[in-house]
XYZ file of C-alpha atoms in Angstrom:
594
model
C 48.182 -26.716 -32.314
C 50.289 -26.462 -35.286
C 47.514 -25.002 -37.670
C 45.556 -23.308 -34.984
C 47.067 -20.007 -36.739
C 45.646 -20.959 -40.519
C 42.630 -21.633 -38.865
C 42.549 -18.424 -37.097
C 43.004 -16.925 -40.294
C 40.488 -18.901 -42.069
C 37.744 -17.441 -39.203
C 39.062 -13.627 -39.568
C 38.092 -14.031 -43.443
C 34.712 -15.734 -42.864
C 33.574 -13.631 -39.878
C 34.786 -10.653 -42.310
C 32.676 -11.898 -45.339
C 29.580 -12.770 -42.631
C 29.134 -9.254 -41.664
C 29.473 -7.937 -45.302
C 26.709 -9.988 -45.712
C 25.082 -8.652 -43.086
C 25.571 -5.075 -44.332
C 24.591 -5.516 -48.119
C 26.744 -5.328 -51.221
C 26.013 -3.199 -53.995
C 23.987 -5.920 -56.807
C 25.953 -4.523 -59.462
C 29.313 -2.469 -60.216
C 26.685 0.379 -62.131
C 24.855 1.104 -59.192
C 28.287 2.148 -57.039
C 29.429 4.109 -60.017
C 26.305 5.873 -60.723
C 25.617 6.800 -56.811
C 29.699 8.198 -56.475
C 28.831 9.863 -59.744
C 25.426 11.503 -57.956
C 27.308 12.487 -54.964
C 29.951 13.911 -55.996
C 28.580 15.409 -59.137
C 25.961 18.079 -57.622
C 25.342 22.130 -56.712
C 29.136 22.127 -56.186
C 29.910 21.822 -60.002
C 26.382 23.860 -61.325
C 26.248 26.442 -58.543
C 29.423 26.481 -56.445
C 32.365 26.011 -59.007
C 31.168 28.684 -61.764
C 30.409 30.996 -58.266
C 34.255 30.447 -57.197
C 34.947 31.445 -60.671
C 33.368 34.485 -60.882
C 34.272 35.435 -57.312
C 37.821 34.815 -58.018
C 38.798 36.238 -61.534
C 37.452 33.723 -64.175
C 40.039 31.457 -65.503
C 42.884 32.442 -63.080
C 40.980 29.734 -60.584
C 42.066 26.690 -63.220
C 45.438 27.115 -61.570
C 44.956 26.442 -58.189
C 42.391 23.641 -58.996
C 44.604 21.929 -61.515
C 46.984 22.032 -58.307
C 44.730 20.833 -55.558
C 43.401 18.309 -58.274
C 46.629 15.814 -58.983
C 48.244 16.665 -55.658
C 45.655 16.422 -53.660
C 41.770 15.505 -55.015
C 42.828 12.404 -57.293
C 45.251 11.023 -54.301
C 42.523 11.275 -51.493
C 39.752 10.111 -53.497
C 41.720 6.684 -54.113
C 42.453 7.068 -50.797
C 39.178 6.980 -49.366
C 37.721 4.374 -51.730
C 40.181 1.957 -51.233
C 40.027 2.205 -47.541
C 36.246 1.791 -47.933
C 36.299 -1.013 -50.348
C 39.553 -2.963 -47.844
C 37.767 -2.627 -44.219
C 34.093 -2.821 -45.397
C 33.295 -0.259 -42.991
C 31.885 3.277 -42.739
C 33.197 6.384 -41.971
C 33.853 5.641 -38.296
C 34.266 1.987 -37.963
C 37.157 2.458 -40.518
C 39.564 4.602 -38.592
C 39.143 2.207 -35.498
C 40.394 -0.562 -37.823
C 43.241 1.212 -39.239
C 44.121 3.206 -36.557
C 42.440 3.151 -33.508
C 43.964 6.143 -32.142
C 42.740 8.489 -34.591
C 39.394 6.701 -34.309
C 37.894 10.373 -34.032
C 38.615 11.140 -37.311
C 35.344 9.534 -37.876
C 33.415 11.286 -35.268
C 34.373 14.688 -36.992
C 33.469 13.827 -40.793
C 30.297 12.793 -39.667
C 29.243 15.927 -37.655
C 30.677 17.553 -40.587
C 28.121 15.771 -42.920
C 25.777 16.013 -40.133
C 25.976 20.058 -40.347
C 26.702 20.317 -44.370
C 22.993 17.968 -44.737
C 21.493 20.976 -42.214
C 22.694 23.786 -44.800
C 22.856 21.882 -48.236
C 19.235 20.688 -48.265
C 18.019 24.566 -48.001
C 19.195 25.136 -51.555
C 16.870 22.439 -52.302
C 14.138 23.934 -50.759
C 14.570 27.104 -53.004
C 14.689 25.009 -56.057
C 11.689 23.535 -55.337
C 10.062 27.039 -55.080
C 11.329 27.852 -58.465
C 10.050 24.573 -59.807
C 6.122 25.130 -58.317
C 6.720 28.807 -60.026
C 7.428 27.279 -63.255
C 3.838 26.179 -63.631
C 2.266 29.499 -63.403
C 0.454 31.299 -66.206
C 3.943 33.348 -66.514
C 7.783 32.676 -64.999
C 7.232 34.965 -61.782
C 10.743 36.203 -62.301
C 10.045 37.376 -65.631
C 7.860 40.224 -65.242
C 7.358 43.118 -62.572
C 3.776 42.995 -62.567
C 4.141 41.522 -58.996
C 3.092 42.454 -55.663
C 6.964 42.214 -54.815
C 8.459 43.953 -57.480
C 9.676 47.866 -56.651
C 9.230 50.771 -58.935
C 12.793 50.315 -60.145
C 12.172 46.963 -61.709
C 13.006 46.209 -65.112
C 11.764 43.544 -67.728
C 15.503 42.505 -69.193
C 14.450 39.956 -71.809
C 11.361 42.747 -72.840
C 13.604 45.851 -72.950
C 14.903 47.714 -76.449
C 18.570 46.265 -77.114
C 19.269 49.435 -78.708
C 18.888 51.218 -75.671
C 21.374 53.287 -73.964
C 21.749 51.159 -71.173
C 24.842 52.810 -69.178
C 23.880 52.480 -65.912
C 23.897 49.076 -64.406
C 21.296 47.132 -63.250
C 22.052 46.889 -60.083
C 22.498 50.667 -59.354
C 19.725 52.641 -60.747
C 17.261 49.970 -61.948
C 16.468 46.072 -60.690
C 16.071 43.645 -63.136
C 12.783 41.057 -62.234
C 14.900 38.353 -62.024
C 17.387 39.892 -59.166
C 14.133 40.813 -56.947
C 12.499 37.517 -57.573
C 15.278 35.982 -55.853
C 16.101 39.158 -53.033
C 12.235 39.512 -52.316
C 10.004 36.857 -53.338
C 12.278 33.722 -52.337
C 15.000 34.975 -49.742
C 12.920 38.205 -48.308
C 16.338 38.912 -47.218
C 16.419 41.298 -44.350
C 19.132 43.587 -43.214
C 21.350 40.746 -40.820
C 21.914 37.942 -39.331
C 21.065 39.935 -36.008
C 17.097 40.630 -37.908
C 16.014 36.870 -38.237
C 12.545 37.700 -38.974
C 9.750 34.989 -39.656
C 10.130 31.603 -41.488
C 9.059 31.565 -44.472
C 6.232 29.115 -44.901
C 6.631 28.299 -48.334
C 9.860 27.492 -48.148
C 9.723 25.515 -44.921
C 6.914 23.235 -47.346
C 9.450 22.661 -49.552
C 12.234 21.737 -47.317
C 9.687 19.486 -45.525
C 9.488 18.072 -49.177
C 12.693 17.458 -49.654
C 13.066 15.168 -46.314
C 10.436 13.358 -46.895
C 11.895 12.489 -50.451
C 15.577 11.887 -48.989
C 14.268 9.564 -46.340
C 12.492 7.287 -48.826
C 15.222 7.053 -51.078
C 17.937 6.216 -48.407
C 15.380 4.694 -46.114
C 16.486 0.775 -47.587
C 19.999 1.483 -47.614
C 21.619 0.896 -50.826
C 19.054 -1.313 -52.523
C 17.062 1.693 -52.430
C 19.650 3.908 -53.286
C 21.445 2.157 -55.975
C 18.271 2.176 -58.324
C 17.184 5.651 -57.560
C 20.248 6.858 -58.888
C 19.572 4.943 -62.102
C 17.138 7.887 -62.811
C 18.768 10.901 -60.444
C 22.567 9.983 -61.341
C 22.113 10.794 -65.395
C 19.021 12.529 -66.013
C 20.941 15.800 -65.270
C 23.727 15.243 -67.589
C 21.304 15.249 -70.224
C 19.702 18.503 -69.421
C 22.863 20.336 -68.877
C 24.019 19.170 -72.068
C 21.163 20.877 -73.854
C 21.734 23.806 -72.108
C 25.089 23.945 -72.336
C 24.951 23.921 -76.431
C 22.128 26.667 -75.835
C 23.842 29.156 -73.980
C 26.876 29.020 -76.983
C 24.432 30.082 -79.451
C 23.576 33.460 -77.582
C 24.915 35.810 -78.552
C 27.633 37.855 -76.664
C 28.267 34.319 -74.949
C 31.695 34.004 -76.205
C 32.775 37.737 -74.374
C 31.485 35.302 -71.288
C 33.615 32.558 -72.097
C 36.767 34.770 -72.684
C 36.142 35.957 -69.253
C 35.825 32.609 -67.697
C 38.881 31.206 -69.510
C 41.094 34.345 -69.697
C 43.573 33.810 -66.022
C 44.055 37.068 -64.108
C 47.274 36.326 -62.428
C 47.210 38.912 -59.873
C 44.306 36.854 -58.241
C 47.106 34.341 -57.138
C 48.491 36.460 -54.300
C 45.324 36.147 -52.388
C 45.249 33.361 -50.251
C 41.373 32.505 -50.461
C 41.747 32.149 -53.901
C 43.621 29.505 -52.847
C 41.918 28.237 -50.585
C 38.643 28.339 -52.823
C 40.249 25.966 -55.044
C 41.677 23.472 -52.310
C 38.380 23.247 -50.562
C 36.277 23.356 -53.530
C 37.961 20.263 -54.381
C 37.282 18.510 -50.894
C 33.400 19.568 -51.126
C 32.873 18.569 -54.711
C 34.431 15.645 -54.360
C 33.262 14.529 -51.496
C 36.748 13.559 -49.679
C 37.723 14.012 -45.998
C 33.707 13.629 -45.119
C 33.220 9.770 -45.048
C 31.480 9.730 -47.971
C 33.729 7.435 -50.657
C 34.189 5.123 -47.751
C 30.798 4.338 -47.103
C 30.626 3.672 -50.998
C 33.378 2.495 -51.371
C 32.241 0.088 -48.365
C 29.698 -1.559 -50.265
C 31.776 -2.823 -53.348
C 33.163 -6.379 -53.870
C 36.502 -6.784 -52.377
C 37.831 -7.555 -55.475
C 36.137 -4.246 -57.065
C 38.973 -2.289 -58.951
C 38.303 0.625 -56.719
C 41.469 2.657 -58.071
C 40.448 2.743 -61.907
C 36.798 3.495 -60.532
C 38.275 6.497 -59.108
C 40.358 7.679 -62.035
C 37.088 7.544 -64.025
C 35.015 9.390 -61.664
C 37.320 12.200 -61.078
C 37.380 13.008 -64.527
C 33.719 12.960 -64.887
C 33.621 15.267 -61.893
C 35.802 17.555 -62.914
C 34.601 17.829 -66.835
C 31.388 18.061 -65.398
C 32.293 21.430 -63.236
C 34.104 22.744 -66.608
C 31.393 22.231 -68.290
C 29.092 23.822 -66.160
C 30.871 27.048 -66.094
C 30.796 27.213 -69.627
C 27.114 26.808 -69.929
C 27.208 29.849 -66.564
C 29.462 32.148 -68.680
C 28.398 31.805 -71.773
C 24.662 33.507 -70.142
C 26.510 35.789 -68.073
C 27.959 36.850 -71.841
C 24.785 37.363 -73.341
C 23.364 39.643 -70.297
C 26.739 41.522 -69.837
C 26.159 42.436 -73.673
C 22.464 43.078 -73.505
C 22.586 45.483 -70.530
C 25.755 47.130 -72.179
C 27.567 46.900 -69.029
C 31.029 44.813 -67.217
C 30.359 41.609 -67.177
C 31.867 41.686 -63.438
C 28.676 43.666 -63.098
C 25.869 41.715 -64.619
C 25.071 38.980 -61.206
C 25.723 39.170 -58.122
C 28.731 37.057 -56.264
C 26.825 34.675 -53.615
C 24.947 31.400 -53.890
C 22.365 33.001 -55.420
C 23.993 32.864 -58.736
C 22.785 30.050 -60.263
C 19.159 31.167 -58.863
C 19.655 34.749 -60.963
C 21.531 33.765 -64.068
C 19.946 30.569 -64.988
C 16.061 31.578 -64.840
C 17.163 34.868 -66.588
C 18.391 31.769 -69.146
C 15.270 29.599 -69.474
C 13.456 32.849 -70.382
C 14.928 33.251 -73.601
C 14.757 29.791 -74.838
C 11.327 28.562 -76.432
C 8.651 27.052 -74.888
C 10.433 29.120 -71.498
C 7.939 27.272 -68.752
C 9.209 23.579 -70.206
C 12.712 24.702 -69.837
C 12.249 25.851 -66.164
C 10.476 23.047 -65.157
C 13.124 20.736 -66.541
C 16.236 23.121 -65.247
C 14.700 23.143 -61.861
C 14.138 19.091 -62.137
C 17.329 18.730 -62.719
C 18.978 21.417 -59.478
C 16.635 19.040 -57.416
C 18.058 15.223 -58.459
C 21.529 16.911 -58.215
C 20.523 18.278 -54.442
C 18.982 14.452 -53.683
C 22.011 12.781 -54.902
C 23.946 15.283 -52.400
C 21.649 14.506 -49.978
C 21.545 10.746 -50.738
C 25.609 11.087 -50.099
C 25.598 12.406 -46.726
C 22.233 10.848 -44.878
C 24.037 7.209 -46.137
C 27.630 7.891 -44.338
C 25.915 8.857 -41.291
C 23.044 5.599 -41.676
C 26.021 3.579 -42.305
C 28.214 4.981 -39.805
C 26.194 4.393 -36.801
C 25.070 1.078 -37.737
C 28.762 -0.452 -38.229
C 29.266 0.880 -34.991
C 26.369 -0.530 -32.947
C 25.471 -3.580 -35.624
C 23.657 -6.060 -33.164
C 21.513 -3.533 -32.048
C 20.326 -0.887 -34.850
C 20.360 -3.780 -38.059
C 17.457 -5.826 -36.293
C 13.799 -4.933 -37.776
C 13.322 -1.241 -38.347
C 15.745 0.150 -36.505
C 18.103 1.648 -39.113
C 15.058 2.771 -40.601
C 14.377 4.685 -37.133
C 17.389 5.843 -36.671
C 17.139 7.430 -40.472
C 13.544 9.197 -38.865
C 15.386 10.863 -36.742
C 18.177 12.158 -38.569
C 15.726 13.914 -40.920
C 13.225 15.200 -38.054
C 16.469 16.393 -36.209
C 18.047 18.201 -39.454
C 14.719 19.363 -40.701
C 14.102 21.128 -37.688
C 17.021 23.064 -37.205
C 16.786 23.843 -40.919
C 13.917 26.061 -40.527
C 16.529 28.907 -39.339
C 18.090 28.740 -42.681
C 14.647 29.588 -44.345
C 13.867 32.832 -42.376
C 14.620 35.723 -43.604
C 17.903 35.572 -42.138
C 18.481 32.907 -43.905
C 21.285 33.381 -46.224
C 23.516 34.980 -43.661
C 23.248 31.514 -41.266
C 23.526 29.449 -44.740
C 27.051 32.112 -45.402
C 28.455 31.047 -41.975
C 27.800 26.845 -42.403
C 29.530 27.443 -46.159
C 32.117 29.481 -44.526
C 33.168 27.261 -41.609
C 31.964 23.950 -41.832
C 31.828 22.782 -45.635
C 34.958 24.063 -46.647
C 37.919 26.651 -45.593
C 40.452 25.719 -42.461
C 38.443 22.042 -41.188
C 38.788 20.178 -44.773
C 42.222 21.322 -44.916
C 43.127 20.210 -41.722
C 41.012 16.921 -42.194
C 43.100 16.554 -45.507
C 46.440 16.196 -43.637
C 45.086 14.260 -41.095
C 44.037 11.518 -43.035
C 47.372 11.784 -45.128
C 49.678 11.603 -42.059
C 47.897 8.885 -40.492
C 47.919 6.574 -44.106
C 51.169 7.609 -45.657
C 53.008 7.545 -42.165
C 51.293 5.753 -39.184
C 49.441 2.857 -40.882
C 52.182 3.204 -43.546
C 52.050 4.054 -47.276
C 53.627 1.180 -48.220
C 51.530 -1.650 -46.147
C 48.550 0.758 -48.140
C 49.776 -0.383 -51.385
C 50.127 -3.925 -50.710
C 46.315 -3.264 -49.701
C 44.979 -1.919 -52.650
C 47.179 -4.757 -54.796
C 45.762 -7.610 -53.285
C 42.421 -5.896 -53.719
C 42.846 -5.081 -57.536
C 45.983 -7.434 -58.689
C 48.179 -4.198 -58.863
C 49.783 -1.294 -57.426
C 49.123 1.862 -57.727
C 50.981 4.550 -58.753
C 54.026 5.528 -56.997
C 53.205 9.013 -57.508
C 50.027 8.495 -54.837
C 52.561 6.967 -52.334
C 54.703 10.315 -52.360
C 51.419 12.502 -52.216
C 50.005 11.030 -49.633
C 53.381 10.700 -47.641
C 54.714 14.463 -48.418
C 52.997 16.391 -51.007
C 49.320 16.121 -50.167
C 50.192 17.273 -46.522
C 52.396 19.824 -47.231
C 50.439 21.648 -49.533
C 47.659 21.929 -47.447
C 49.632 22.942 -44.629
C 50.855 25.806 -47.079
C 47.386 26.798 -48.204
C 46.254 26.898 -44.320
C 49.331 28.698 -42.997
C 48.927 31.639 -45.944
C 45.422 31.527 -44.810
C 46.080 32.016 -41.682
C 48.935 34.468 -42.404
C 46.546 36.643 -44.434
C 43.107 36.085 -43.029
C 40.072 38.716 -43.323
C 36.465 38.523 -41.805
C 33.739 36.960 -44.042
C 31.606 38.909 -45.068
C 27.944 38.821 -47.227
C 28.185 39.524 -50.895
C 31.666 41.504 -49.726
C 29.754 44.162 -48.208
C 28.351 43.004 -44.991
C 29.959 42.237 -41.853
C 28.751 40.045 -39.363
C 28.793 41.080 -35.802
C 31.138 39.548 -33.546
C 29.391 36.667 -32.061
C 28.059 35.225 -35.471
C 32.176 34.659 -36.190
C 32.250 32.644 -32.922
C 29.073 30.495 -33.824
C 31.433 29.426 -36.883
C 34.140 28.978 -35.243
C 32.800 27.191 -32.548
C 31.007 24.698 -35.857
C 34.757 24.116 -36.963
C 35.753 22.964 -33.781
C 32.772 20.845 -32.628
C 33.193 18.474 -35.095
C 37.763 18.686 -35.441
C 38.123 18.415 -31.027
C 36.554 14.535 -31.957
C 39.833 14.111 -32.757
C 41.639 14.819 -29.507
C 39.013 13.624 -27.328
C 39.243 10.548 -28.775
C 42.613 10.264 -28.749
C 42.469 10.968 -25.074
C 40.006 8.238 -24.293
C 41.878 5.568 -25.862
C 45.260 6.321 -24.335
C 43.473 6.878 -20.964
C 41.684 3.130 -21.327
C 45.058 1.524 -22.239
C 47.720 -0.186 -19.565
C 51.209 0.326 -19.262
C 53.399 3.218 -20.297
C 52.478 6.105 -22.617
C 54.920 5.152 -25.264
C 53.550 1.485 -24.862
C 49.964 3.098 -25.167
C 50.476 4.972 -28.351
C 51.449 2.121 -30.081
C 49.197 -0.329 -29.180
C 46.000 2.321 -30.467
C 47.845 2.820 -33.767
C 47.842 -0.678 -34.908
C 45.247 -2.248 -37.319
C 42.701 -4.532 -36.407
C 43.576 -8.480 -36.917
C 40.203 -8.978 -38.733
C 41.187 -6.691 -42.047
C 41.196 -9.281 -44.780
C 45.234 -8.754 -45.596
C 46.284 -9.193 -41.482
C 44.016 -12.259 -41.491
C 46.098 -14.074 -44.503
C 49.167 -12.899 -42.558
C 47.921 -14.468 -39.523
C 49.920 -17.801 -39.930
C 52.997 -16.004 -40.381
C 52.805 -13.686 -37.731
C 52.006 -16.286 -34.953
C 54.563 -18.037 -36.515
C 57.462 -15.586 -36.069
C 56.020 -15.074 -32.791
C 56.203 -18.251 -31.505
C 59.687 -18.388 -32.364
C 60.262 -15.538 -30.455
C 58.505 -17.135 -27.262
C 60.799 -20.363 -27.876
C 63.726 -18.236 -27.902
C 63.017 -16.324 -24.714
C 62.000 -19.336 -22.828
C 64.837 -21.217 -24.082
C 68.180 -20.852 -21.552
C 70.299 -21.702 -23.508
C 69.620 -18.924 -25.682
């Protein structure tokens, strides 16, 4: 019996290694770098980081993000990676071997994913309408010889630049562009409370854009790992080229002054604020599950933590970038039409759908550069897509392996997902569409349930699985340890500063509302709400069901759900000593002498 405990250890580590078999492995280190790099380099940095921008004073946002970025972004990013990379589990499967207690944690970041793949793959569906368009005798959004175009339309790129153009465009004239988007694509109607029909069109194209997610993920990550050879860096080339066009417009560098130039009154609003915090969490992908299913994948000796250093800077340079190439338009129009530059697009998710195709217009060859543009808002919106339908795949087959890895059952289960999401998409392409979209944005993908995800995840690390032990983890995965400064952040400053950002929230909170003129009614604030806190009561319930399933006291129950699994790869070598030192301690209590 005296090795029975080295050979207990030796088991743990080849059972462990069997089912990572079992799951699959990435075939080489390129594949995991270039499918992080897809999912967490999408619409966030083109569409949603130059919109948070605009909507919140220009460069007076670098502030807060620089903020959210070291204390927070960088620190949960290794986080999640590592803890990926150390259990070889998925979102869910992770907690319960970390922490069984907060095993729920899991539960919620994949309804979260679950909703965020119901509203992100909509904004596919309109690029893919603007893509078909781009083969027409003419860009649609160019003219107003249309059957939607009103009286009041205008032909921007066509008019006289030496016009008197005082009034803007938005209150006495339309430009085509504008009512392309407002009522050839969205139809929008009056509310949320008008629905109207679905769009047909657009339901085609989000019917599309399943069918292409489903046979990209469909073979796990052999099948994603080489699509992403092709989806992962095509973009970067096109937004390079269009980034070096938009600084020869002129006007482009009033645009840039304007994104650049910090208004530092913006500060003392709170959803400034939290823009930045959660526009960190969505664009790079953390408190959702989605690093740990990638990070899942890798080698156990991958070096995870200088993979993540790498990728946060692309991420980030990538959404700086993109704003530049945004602005530098938005500089050009604001100069054209002779008017604010506040006043030249509209704030809303629309923007990149208004300022880019007015962009493509006045390059040469204009129905090449569409085409290509458009190409490129799709791979980014796959990638995203790629991301989300993977953690949930992954998810639910570490949870139930014996049963959904046998034949074609994980290829099933991935049927379903897509018929389930693509059907309750179709109310986010009526013409109520963009108020529903609003809401998901509002209450799901970002705001008060990342935040609260965010300390969460850093309370039950730095404190109740320890930040310490978490080291040791990643150093016997990588040969090192990290930095001490990602000990303290995830022990006190990553929680604390999200606590901050939700209590000012809180403390100054104001109803959303549509392009920051329309309220919802009532009951479309509850349907948000009660989004937020379908997926964040996994938490409790869970917590509930595990204590309740436990014996003995409550204190004895709580700490028997918040210790690790025996099987992670760093208990299993510390096996032999641990049956060692507790066989001592059986000696000693059965000893009387003692």
């Amino acid at each position: 019996m005296a090795d029975s405990p080295c050979k207990m250890g030796h088991f743990l580590g080849k059972k462990a290694s069997q089912a990572s078999e079992e799951r699959g492995k990435w075939e080489t280190k390129k594949e995991f770098i270039l499918s992080v790099a897809g999912a967490i380099i999408g619409l966030g940095n083109v569409w949603r980081f130059p919109y948070l921008c605009y909507k919140n004073g220009g460069g007076a946002f670098f502030i807060p993000y620089l903020l959210f970025l070291v204390t927070c972004g960088v620190p949960l990013f290794v986080l999640e990676t590592s803890l990926g990379q150390y259990t070889s589990q998925g979102g869910i499967m992770c907690w319960r071997k970390i922490c069984p207690l907060f095993e729920g944690m899991g539960y919620a970041s994949q309804m979260i994913i679950f909703y965020g793949n119901i509203s992100y793959v909509v904004i596919l569906a309109w690029a893919f309408l603007y893509f078909f368009s781009s083969f027409s005798g003419k860009l649609p959004w160019a003219s107003c010889n249309n059957t939607w175009n009103t009286d009041r339309c205008v032909e921007i790129n066509n008019y006289n630049t030496t016009a008197n153009w005082t009034s803007p465009v938005n209150a006495s004239s339309s430009s085509s562009v504008i009512e392309f988007w407002q009522r050839r694509v969205l139809n929008i109607s009056s509310g949320i409370d008008a629905i109207g029909s679905i769009r047909w069109d657009l339901s085609l194209c989000l019917f599309l854009s399943w069918v292409i997610c489903y046979f990209c993920v469909w073979k796990g990550v052999r099948s994603t790992g080489k699509a992403t050879y092709f989806t992962a860096t095509f973009p970067f080339v096109l937004l390079v080229v269009l980034f070096f066009r938009g600084m020869t417009l002129p006007g482009a560098f009033h645009g840039i002054k304007y994104y650049l130039y910090p208004d530092p009154s913006r500060l003392v609003d709170p959803q400034v604020w939290m823009d930045a915090g959660t526009q960190i969490f969505y664009s790079y992908a953390i408190c959702l599950g989605y690093m740990t299913t990638f990070g899942s994948y890798n080698k156990y000796n991958n070096n995870c933590y200088r993979d993540s250093f790498y990728l946060c800077l692309l991420n980030s340079g990538t959404s700086i970038m993109s704003g530049f190439a945004i602005f530098s338009v938005l500089g050009y129009m604001s100069v054209k039409q002779g008017v604010d530059i506040s006043s030249v697009a509209e704030s809303g998710p629309g923007l990149v759908f208004i300022v880019y195709p007015q962009a493509v217009t006045l390059l040469p060859w204009p129905h090449i550069w569409s085409v290509c543009f458009f190409f490129m808002i799709i791979l980014l919106g796959i990638d995203g897509q790629f991301a989300g339908l993977e953690s949930n795949v992954t998810s639910l087959t570490d949870l139930y392996p014996s049963y959904l890895r046998k034949g074609y059952r994980r290829e099933l289960l991935l049927l379903l997902l897509c018929a389930a999401s693509s059907l309750l998409g179709l109310f986010l392409v009526t013409e109520a569409g963009a108020y529903i979209l609003q809401i998901f944005d509002h209450y799901v993908c970002s705001g008060p349930t990342l935040l609260l995800m965010a300390i969460f995840q850093s309370v039950i690390i730095g404190w109740i699985y320890g930040a310490g032990r978490f080291s040791d983890n990643i150093e016997d995965m990588i040969g090192y340890k990290p930095l001490p400064l990602f000990k303290y952040c995830w022990l006190y400053i990553t929680p604390l500063i999200c606590s901050g950002t939700l209590v000012f929230l809180l403390l100054r909170y104001s109803p959303m509302r549509f392009n920051n003129t329309y309220v919802y009614p009532w009951w479309a604030y509850w349907i948000g709400w009660f989004l937020a806190m379908s997926s964040l009561s996994m938490i409790p319930i869970n917590m509930i069901v595990k204590l309740a399933k436990e014996k003995g006291s409550f204190w004895q129950r709580l700490k028997t759900t918040s210790q690790p699994a025996d099987d992670l790869p760093r208990m299993a070598k510390e096996m032999p000593s641990i049956n060692a030192l507790l066989n001592v301690q059986n000696k000693e209590q059965n000893d009387p002498m003692l």
